[in-house]
């Protein structure tokens, strides 16, 4: 999803008519450039708060005015996920090489409790994956085995895609964390790269950034009636290029804090079909977790195929709450409180 800027600039002043050069004319000629300059500055500053198309966020304050985004029809509808536990193993979700710039980084804030901390946000999938099926189906090594570079992700029955959801949520989460002083990097952003990155590259971006915490954002595609969120934690994997043993405990701490705050802020219940009501699931088949050397979790914010969950996921106000819940979990983890 792209986030275009304003469609048009400020109106241009009309060209003044030719006047006789008298004393008053000369005085006016001297004043007009200054007035125009002041007008331009006013327009640049006063208009900067307009909606650029990105999720407008006011750090730590309420919800945006927009109630949701218009649906983007998925060319393939349900993308052929596997069922329940095994299905999300395909979502990471699929490993492979990078298809573009490594990351999108924010400038560190001048102050705040998270100054000096680095957070990597990984918006699951990419809106362009539908047009690059050959690339995302290429196999990559995730340590324990090989699997596809990525998948298209799922969507609501009305066509609102997981990839659009995760990008919007990532922008909201980034704004909240930057307001706390953190340096935030995204594994990809709107239109760059045009597909992917593959899941092995997503893990490497967090590793290269020496992230203090990394969070991959998703929404599930399970059967109707399956509701709620869950946080996926890395198992203690040691195989091939994968060794999550050094990060397993810290990742669990991060995941538990996110789950607790997600419930409190959003009111969304833990998954009724995974995790035994805890909202926590441990996995060893996701490349984005297996190859991470920094504390990392996946957050499945709800089930897009359930109409009740879909109504939440497509609401801008609810997505703001989701960003706040995840942010507060990350802040608690990084501050140890």
Tab-separated table of C-alpha atoms in Angstrom:
chain	number	residue	atom	x	y	z
A	1	UNK	CA	0.000	0.000	0.000
A	2	UNK	CA	1.353	3.401	-0.921
A	3	UNK	CA	1.056	6.518	1.169
A	4	UNK	CA	0.902	9.381	-1.298
A	5	UNK	CA	1.338	12.929	-0.151
A	6	UNK	CA	-1.156	15.745	-0.706
A	7	UNK	CA	-2.550	15.766	-4.215
A	8	UNK	CA	-1.905	19.428	-4.795
A	9	UNK	CA	0.084	22.266	-3.317
A	10	UNK	CA	-1.118	25.641	-2.068
A	11	UNK	CA	-2.813	27.984	-4.575
A	12	UNK	CA	-0.431	30.249	-6.430
A	13	UNK	CA	-0.894	34.024	-6.074
A	14	UNK	CA	-2.039	35.862	-9.176
A	15	UNK	CA	0.517	37.839	-11.164
A	16	UNK	CA	0.097	41.543	-10.274
A	17	UNK	CA	-1.022	43.927	-13.015
A	18	UNK	CA	1.546	46.419	-14.383
A	19	UNK	CA	1.334	49.689	-12.435
A	20	UNK	CA	2.854	53.093	-12.830
A	21	UNK	CA	5.966	53.404	-10.718
A	22	UNK	CA	5.101	55.999	-8.121
A	23	UNK	CA	6.300	56.197	-4.498
A	24	UNK	CA	3.401	54.036	-3.299
A	25	UNK	CA	4.103	51.453	-5.988
A	26	UNK	CA	7.743	51.223	-4.989
A	27	UNK	CA	6.802	50.758	-1.335
A	28	UNK	CA	4.317	48.033	-2.204
A	29	UNK	CA	6.895	46.327	-4.392
A	30	UNK	CA	9.234	46.160	-1.428
A	31	UNK	CA	6.551	44.698	0.861
A	32	UNK	CA	5.025	42.064	-1.449
A	33	UNK	CA	7.998	39.613	-1.522
A	34	UNK	CA	8.133	39.607	2.283
A	35	UNK	CA	4.409	39.008	2.526
A	36	UNK	CA	4.577	36.182	0.016
A	37	UNK	CA	7.486	34.600	1.866
A	38	UNK	CA	5.515	34.742	5.104
A	39	UNK	CA	2.541	33.150	3.372
A	40	UNK	CA	4.660	30.315	2.025
A	41	UNK	CA	6.147	29.637	5.470
A	42	UNK	CA	2.679	29.699	7.012
A	43	UNK	CA	1.396	27.244	4.425
A	44	UNK	CA	4.358	24.901	4.880
A	45	UNK	CA	4.013	24.835	8.649
A	46	UNK	CA	0.280	25.168	9.017
A	47	UNK	CA	-0.493	22.516	6.398
A	48	UNK	CA	1.987	19.898	7.574
A	49	UNK	CA	-0.569	18.170	9.742
A	50	UNK	CA	-2.602	16.987	6.775
A	51	UNK	CA	-3.202	13.277	6.193
A	52	UNK	CA	-0.452	11.829	4.057
A	53	UNK	CA	-2.263	8.539	3.741
A	54	UNK	CA	-0.175	6.897	6.448
A	55	UNK	CA	-1.805	5.899	9.687
A	56	UNK	CA	-1.911	9.206	11.533
A	57	UNK	CA	-0.869	8.615	15.105
A	58	UNK	CA	-0.717	10.795	18.159
A	59	UNK	CA	1.669	9.057	20.503
A	60	UNK	CA	-0.065	7.609	23.559
A	61	UNK	CA	-3.349	9.435	22.933
A	62	UNK	CA	-6.510	7.789	21.727
A	63	UNK	CA	-7.498	6.652	18.280
A	64	UNK	CA	-7.238	8.233	14.847
A	65	UNK	CA	-10.323	9.685	13.270
A	66	UNK	CA	-10.370	7.183	10.426
A	67	UNK	CA	-12.416	4.100	11.129
A	68	UNK	CA	-10.648	1.915	8.599
A	69	UNK	CA	-9.227	1.610	5.119
A	70	UNK	CA	-10.979	0.722	1.919
A	71	UNK	CA	-10.533	-2.972	1.091
A	72	UNK	CA	-7.966	-4.134	-1.426
A	73	UNK	CA	-9.227	-7.237	-3.148
A	74	UNK	CA	-6.858	-10.177	-2.906
A	75	UNK	CA	-6.183	-11.638	-6.365
A	76	UNK	CA	-6.092	-15.122	-4.894
A	77	UNK	CA	-8.464	-14.750	-1.959
A	78	UNK	CA	-7.442	-17.255	0.672
A	79	UNK	CA	-3.842	-18.012	-0.167
A	80	UNK	CA	-3.784	-21.710	0.570
A	81	UNK	CA	-2.654	-21.681	4.179
A	82	UNK	CA	-2.405	-24.882	6.117
A	83	UNK	CA	-4.715	-25.481	9.081
A	84	UNK	CA	-4.152	-24.265	12.632
A	85	UNK	CA	-0.570	-24.814	13.929
A	86	UNK	CA	0.921	-26.028	10.660
A	87	UNK	CA	-0.790	-23.327	8.629
A	88	UNK	CA	1.091	-20.484	10.253
A	89	UNK	CA	4.370	-22.249	9.686
A	90	UNK	CA	3.881	-21.240	6.071
A	91	UNK	CA	3.248	-17.626	6.922
A	92	UNK	CA	6.486	-16.277	7.967
A	93	UNK	CA	6.524	-16.320	6.608
A	94	UNK	CA	8.359	-17.867	3.955
A	95	UNK	CA	12.112	-17.675	3.871
A	96	UNK	CA	14.253	-16.289	1.075
A	97	UNK	CA	16.587	-13.578	-0.096
A	98	UNK	CA	16.056	-9.868	0.049
A	99	UNK	CA	14.219	-8.199	-2.821
A	100	UNK	CA	15.201	-4.624	-2.083
A	101	UNK	CA	16.561	-2.213	0.515
A	102	UNK	CA	17.392	-3.937	3.777
A	103	UNK	CA	15.379	-1.755	6.125
A	104	UNK	CA	13.575	1.496	6.694
A	105	UNK	CA	14.940	3.295	9.744
A	106	UNK	CA	13.763	6.204	11.841
A	107	UNK	CA	16.004	8.900	13.217
A	108	UNK	CA	16.598	8.425	16.949
A	109	UNK	CA	14.552	10.736	19.131
A	110	UNK	CA	16.294	13.452	21.139
A	111	UNK	CA	15.049	12.134	24.460
A	112	UNK	CA	12.757	9.615	26.082
A	113	UNK	CA	12.913	6.509	28.251
A	114	UNK	CA	13.858	4.316	25.264
A	115	UNK	CA	16.662	6.529	23.991
A	116	UNK	CA	19.482	4.283	22.775
A	117	UNK	CA	17.164	1.291	22.253
A	118	UNK	CA	16.612	-0.195	18.795
A	119	UNK	CA	13.347	-1.894	17.849
A	120	UNK	CA	12.813	-3.713	14.540
A	121	UNK	CA	9.220	-4.015	13.338
A	122	UNK	CA	8.506	-6.642	10.696
A	123	UNK	CA	5.170	-6.069	8.886
A	124	UNK	CA	4.181	-9.551	7.760
A	125	UNK	CA	4.034	-10.194	4.012
A	126	UNK	CA	4.020	-7.458	1.352
A	127	UNK	CA	1.122	-6.076	-0.714
A	128	UNK	CA	3.197	-6.756	-3.854
A	129	UNK	CA	3.632	-10.477	-3.155
A	130	UNK	CA	0.530	-11.292	-5.230
A	131	UNK	CA	2.370	-10.111	-8.334
A	132	UNK	CA	5.606	-11.980	-7.577
A	133	UNK	CA	4.538	-15.568	-6.964
A	134	UNK	CA	7.654	-17.066	-8.566
A	135	UNK	CA	9.941	-15.006	-6.359
A	136	UNK	CA	8.127	-15.687	-3.089
A	137	UNK	CA	7.851	-19.421	-3.828
A	138	UNK	CA	11.631	-19.798	-4.068
A	139	UNK	CA	12.976	-21.944	-1.236
A	140	UNK	CA	15.388	-20.610	1.373
A	141	UNK	CA	17.130	-22.177	4.346
A	142	UNK	CA	15.588	-21.506	7.765
A	143	UNK	CA	18.002	-23.660	9.728
A	144	UNK	CA	15.770	-26.649	10.397
A	145	UNK	CA	14.693	-27.090	6.763
A	146	UNK	CA	13.938	-25.155	3.578
A	147	UNK	CA	10.702	-23.376	2.846
A	148	UNK	CA	9.276	-20.697	0.607
A	149	UNK	CA	10.624	-17.143	0.705
A	150	UNK	CA	7.262	-15.640	1.742
A	151	UNK	CA	3.518	-15.949	1.209
A	152	UNK	CA	0.805	-13.555	0.161
A	153	UNK	CA	-0.806	-13.663	3.604
A	154	UNK	CA	-4.523	-13.918	4.208
A	155	UNK	CA	-7.404	-11.417	3.970
A	156	UNK	CA	-10.870	-10.755	5.310
A	157	UNK	CA	-13.813	-12.080	3.346
A	158	UNK	CA	-14.328	-8.523	2.080
A	159	UNK	CA	-10.774	-8.421	0.660
A	160	UNK	CA	-8.852	-6.374	3.252
A	161	UNK	CA	-5.433	-8.002	3.117
A	162	UNK	CA	-3.142	-9.001	5.917
A	163	UNK	CA	-0.278	-7.168	4.185
A	164	UNK	CA	-2.183	-3.879	4.309
A	165	UNK	CA	-3.167	-4.477	7.909
A	166	UNK	CA	0.408	-5.135	9.024
A	167	UNK	CA	1.826	-2.055	7.290
A	168	UNK	CA	-0.779	0.201	8.855
A	169	UNK	CA	-0.187	-1.308	12.279
A	170	UNK	CA	3.595	-1.008	11.832
A	171	UNK	CA	3.337	2.725	11.116
A	172	UNK	CA	1.213	3.277	14.212
A	173	UNK	CA	3.558	1.213	16.378
A	174	UNK	CA	6.622	3.012	15.026
A	175	UNK	CA	5.176	6.422	15.934
A	176	UNK	CA	4.429	5.325	19.496
A	177	UNK	CA	7.905	3.872	20.047
A	178	UNK	CA	9.660	6.876	18.518
A	179	UNK	CA	7.743	9.091	20.916
A	180	UNK	CA	9.382	7.084	23.710
A	181	UNK	CA	12.837	7.777	22.238
A	182	UNK	CA	13.482	4.472	20.474
A	183	UNK	CA	15.161	4.079	17.110
A	184	UNK	CA	12.753	2.046	14.988
A	185	UNK	CA	13.539	0.103	11.819
A	186	UNK	CA	11.018	-1.583	9.533
A	187	UNK	CA	12.013	-4.640	7.514
A	188	UNK	CA	10.129	-3.099	4.601
A	189	UNK	CA	7.764	-0.240	3.923
A	190	UNK	CA	5.121	0.672	1.369
A	191	UNK	CA	6.372	-0.126	-2.120
A	192	UNK	CA	9.975	-0.853	-1.111
A	193	UNK	CA	10.791	-3.569	-1.865
A	194	UNK	CA	8.013	-4.538	-4.275
A	195	UNK	CA	7.857	-8.051	-2.782
A	196	UNK	CA	9.250	-9.850	0.249
A	197	UNK	CA	11.761	-9.602	1.824
A	198	UNK	CA	12.162	-13.334	2.332
A	199	UNK	CA	11.892	-14.558	5.890
A	200	UNK	CA	15.584	-15.278	6.291
A	201	UNK	CA	16.370	-11.701	5.260
A	202	UNK	CA	13.746	-10.340	7.676
A	203	UNK	CA	15.586	-12.096	10.493
A	204	UNK	CA	18.956	-10.794	9.283
A	205	UNK	CA	17.677	-7.204	9.305
A	206	UNK	CA	16.936	-7.450	13.016
A	207	UNK	CA	20.272	-9.157	13.664
A	208	UNK	CA	22.262	-6.557	11.724
A	209	UNK	CA	20.517	-3.754	13.615
A	210	UNK	CA	21.482	-5.381	16.948
A	211	UNK	CA	17.854	-4.868	17.895
A	212	UNK	CA	16.949	-4.842	21.550
A	213	UNK	CA	13.565	-6.253	20.500
A	214	UNK	CA	12.042	-7.391	17.203
A	215	UNK	CA	8.327	-7.938	16.563
A	216	UNK	CA	6.715	-9.448	13.474
A	217	UNK	CA	3.106	-8.338	12.907
A	218	UNK	CA	0.442	-10.635	11.454
A	219	UNK	CA	-3.225	-11.579	11.383
A	220	UNK	CA	-4.388	-15.175	11.146
A	221	UNK	CA	-6.425	-16.930	8.459
A	222	UNK	CA	-8.124	-19.698	10.406
A	223	UNK	CA	-11.709	-20.999	10.210
A	224	UNK	CA	-14.707	-18.814	11.112
A	225	UNK	CA	-15.520	-19.108	14.806
A	226	UNK	CA	-11.837	-19.259	15.720
A	227	UNK	CA	-11.243	-15.953	17.446
A	228	UNK	CA	-8.667	-14.013	19.407
A	229	UNK	CA	-4.987	-13.114	19.267
A	230	UNK	CA	-1.874	-15.110	20.053
A	231	UNK	CA	1.826	-14.362	20.368
A	232	UNK	CA	4.261	-16.851	18.821
A	233	UNK	CA	7.473	-17.491	20.746
A	234	UNK	CA	10.620	-19.168	19.391
A	235	UNK	CA	11.330	-22.664	20.628
A	236	UNK	CA	14.873	-23.547	21.657
A	237	UNK	CA	16.111	-24.583	18.206
A	238	UNK	CA	19.644	-25.688	17.406
A	239	UNK	CA	19.968	-26.947	13.844
A	240	UNK	CA	21.948	-25.801	10.847
A	241	UNK	CA	22.082	-22.005	10.802
A	242	UNK	CA	19.450	-21.760	13.540
A	243	UNK	CA	20.286	-21.392	17.213
A	244	UNK	CA	17.594	-19.695	19.253
A	245	UNK	CA	18.792	-20.981	22.617
A	246	UNK	CA	20.405	-17.644	23.587
A	247	UNK	CA	17.215	-15.678	22.863
A	248	UNK	CA	14.449	-18.087	23.892
A	249	UNK	CA	14.041	-16.842	27.473
A	250	UNK	CA	14.188	-13.147	26.583
A	251	UNK	CA	11.754	-13.696	23.709
A	252	UNK	CA	9.300	-15.358	26.085
A	253	UNK	CA	9.550	-12.387	28.435
A	254	UNK	CA	8.876	-10.034	25.509
A	255	UNK	CA	5.935	-12.148	24.323
A	256	UNK	CA	4.323	-12.413	27.743
A	257	UNK	CA	4.508	-8.658	28.241
A	258	UNK	CA	2.987	-7.988	24.824
A	259	UNK	CA	0.196	-10.515	25.404
A	260	UNK	CA	-0.721	-9.048	28.792
A	261	UNK	CA	-0.829	-5.489	27.515
A	262	UNK	CA	-2.669	-6.493	24.321
A	263	UNK	CA	-5.516	-7.958	26.374
A	264	UNK	CA	-5.640	-4.956	28.676
A	265	UNK	CA	-5.634	-2.260	25.985
A	266	UNK	CA	-7.668	-3.874	23.181
A	267	UNK	CA	-10.056	-6.046	25.162
A	268	UNK	CA	-9.401	-8.822	22.612
A	269	UNK	CA	-9.399	-12.250	24.238
A	270	UNK	CA	-6.560	-14.741	23.770
A	271	UNK	CA	-7.052	-17.262	20.986
A	272	UNK	CA	-9.792	-19.837	21.567
A	273	UNK	CA	-8.154	-22.305	19.163
A	274	UNK	CA	-4.419	-22.105	19.964
A	275	UNK	CA	-2.389	-21.716	23.143
A	276	UNK	CA	-4.882	-23.146	25.608
A	277	UNK	CA	-6.238	-19.712	26.514
A	278	UNK	CA	-2.813	-18.283	27.356
A	279	UNK	CA	-2.390	-16.300	24.139
A	280	UNK	CA	1.097	-17.842	23.806
A	281	UNK	CA	2.226	-20.434	21.262
A	282	UNK	CA	5.765	-21.806	20.870
A	283	UNK	CA	6.963	-22.673	17.354
A	284	UNK	CA	10.136	-24.109	15.822
A	285	UNK	CA	9.204	-23.930	12.132
A	286	UNK	CA	9.234	-20.172	11.429
A	287	UNK	CA	12.323	-18.825	9.701
A	288	UNK	CA	11.813	-15.324	11.042
A	289	UNK	CA	12.241	-16.741	14.568
A	290	UNK	CA	14.692	-19.584	13.914
A	291	UNK	CA	17.308	-17.314	12.356
A	292	UNK	CA	16.961	-14.439	14.815
A	293	UNK	CA	19.841	-13.684	17.162
A	294	UNK	CA	17.873	-10.975	18.997
A	295	UNK	CA	14.719	-11.313	21.151
A	296	UNK	CA	11.832	-11.696	18.734
A	297	UNK	CA	8.160	-12.725	18.655
A	298	UNK	CA	5.281	-12.848	16.180
A	299	UNK	CA	1.949	-11.235	17.075
A	300	UNK	CA	-1.165	-12.682	15.409
A	301	UNK	CA	-3.638	-9.910	16.182
A	302	UNK	CA	-6.820	-11.784	15.324
A	303	UNK	CA	-8.446	-14.065	12.770
A	304	UNK	CA	-9.296	-12.290	9.522
A	305	UNK	CA	-11.654	-15.090	8.469
A	306	UNK	CA	-13.920	-14.627	11.452
A	307	UNK	CA	-16.454	-11.840	10.942
A	308	UNK	CA	-16.240	-10.587	14.538
A	309	UNK	CA	-12.449	-10.398	14.501
A	310	UNK	CA	-12.496	-8.949	10.987
A	311	UNK	CA	-14.642	-6.042	12.196
A	312	UNK	CA	-11.905	-5.206	14.707
A	313	UNK	CA	-8.973	-5.652	12.341
A	314	UNK	CA	-10.530	-3.345	9.740
A	315	UNK	CA	-11.183	-0.582	12.280
A	316	UNK	CA	-8.613	2.191	12.436
A	317	UNK	CA	-9.599	2.924	16.029
A	318	UNK	CA	-9.010	-0.683	17.047
A	319	UNK	CA	-5.691	-0.873	15.169
A	320	UNK	CA	-4.557	2.127	17.214
A	321	UNK	CA	-5.388	0.226	20.393
A	322	UNK	CA	-3.524	-2.797	19.079
A	323	UNK	CA	-0.461	-0.627	18.418
A	324	UNK	CA	-0.696	0.805	21.935
A	325	UNK	CA	-0.943	-2.636	23.524
A	326	UNK	CA	2.050	-3.964	21.599
A	327	UNK	CA	4.023	-0.777	22.272
A	328	UNK	CA	3.409	-0.946	26.008
A	329	UNK	CA	4.568	-4.556	26.054
A	330	UNK	CA	7.778	-3.626	24.244
A	331	UNK	CA	8.390	-0.638	26.523
A	332	UNK	CA	7.934	-2.801	29.617
A	333	UNK	CA	10.351	-5.378	28.238
A	334	UNK	CA	13.023	-2.828	27.325
A	335	UNK	CA	12.756	-1.018	30.647
A	336	UNK	CA	12.526	-4.219	32.672
A	337	UNK	CA	9.402	-3.027	34.421
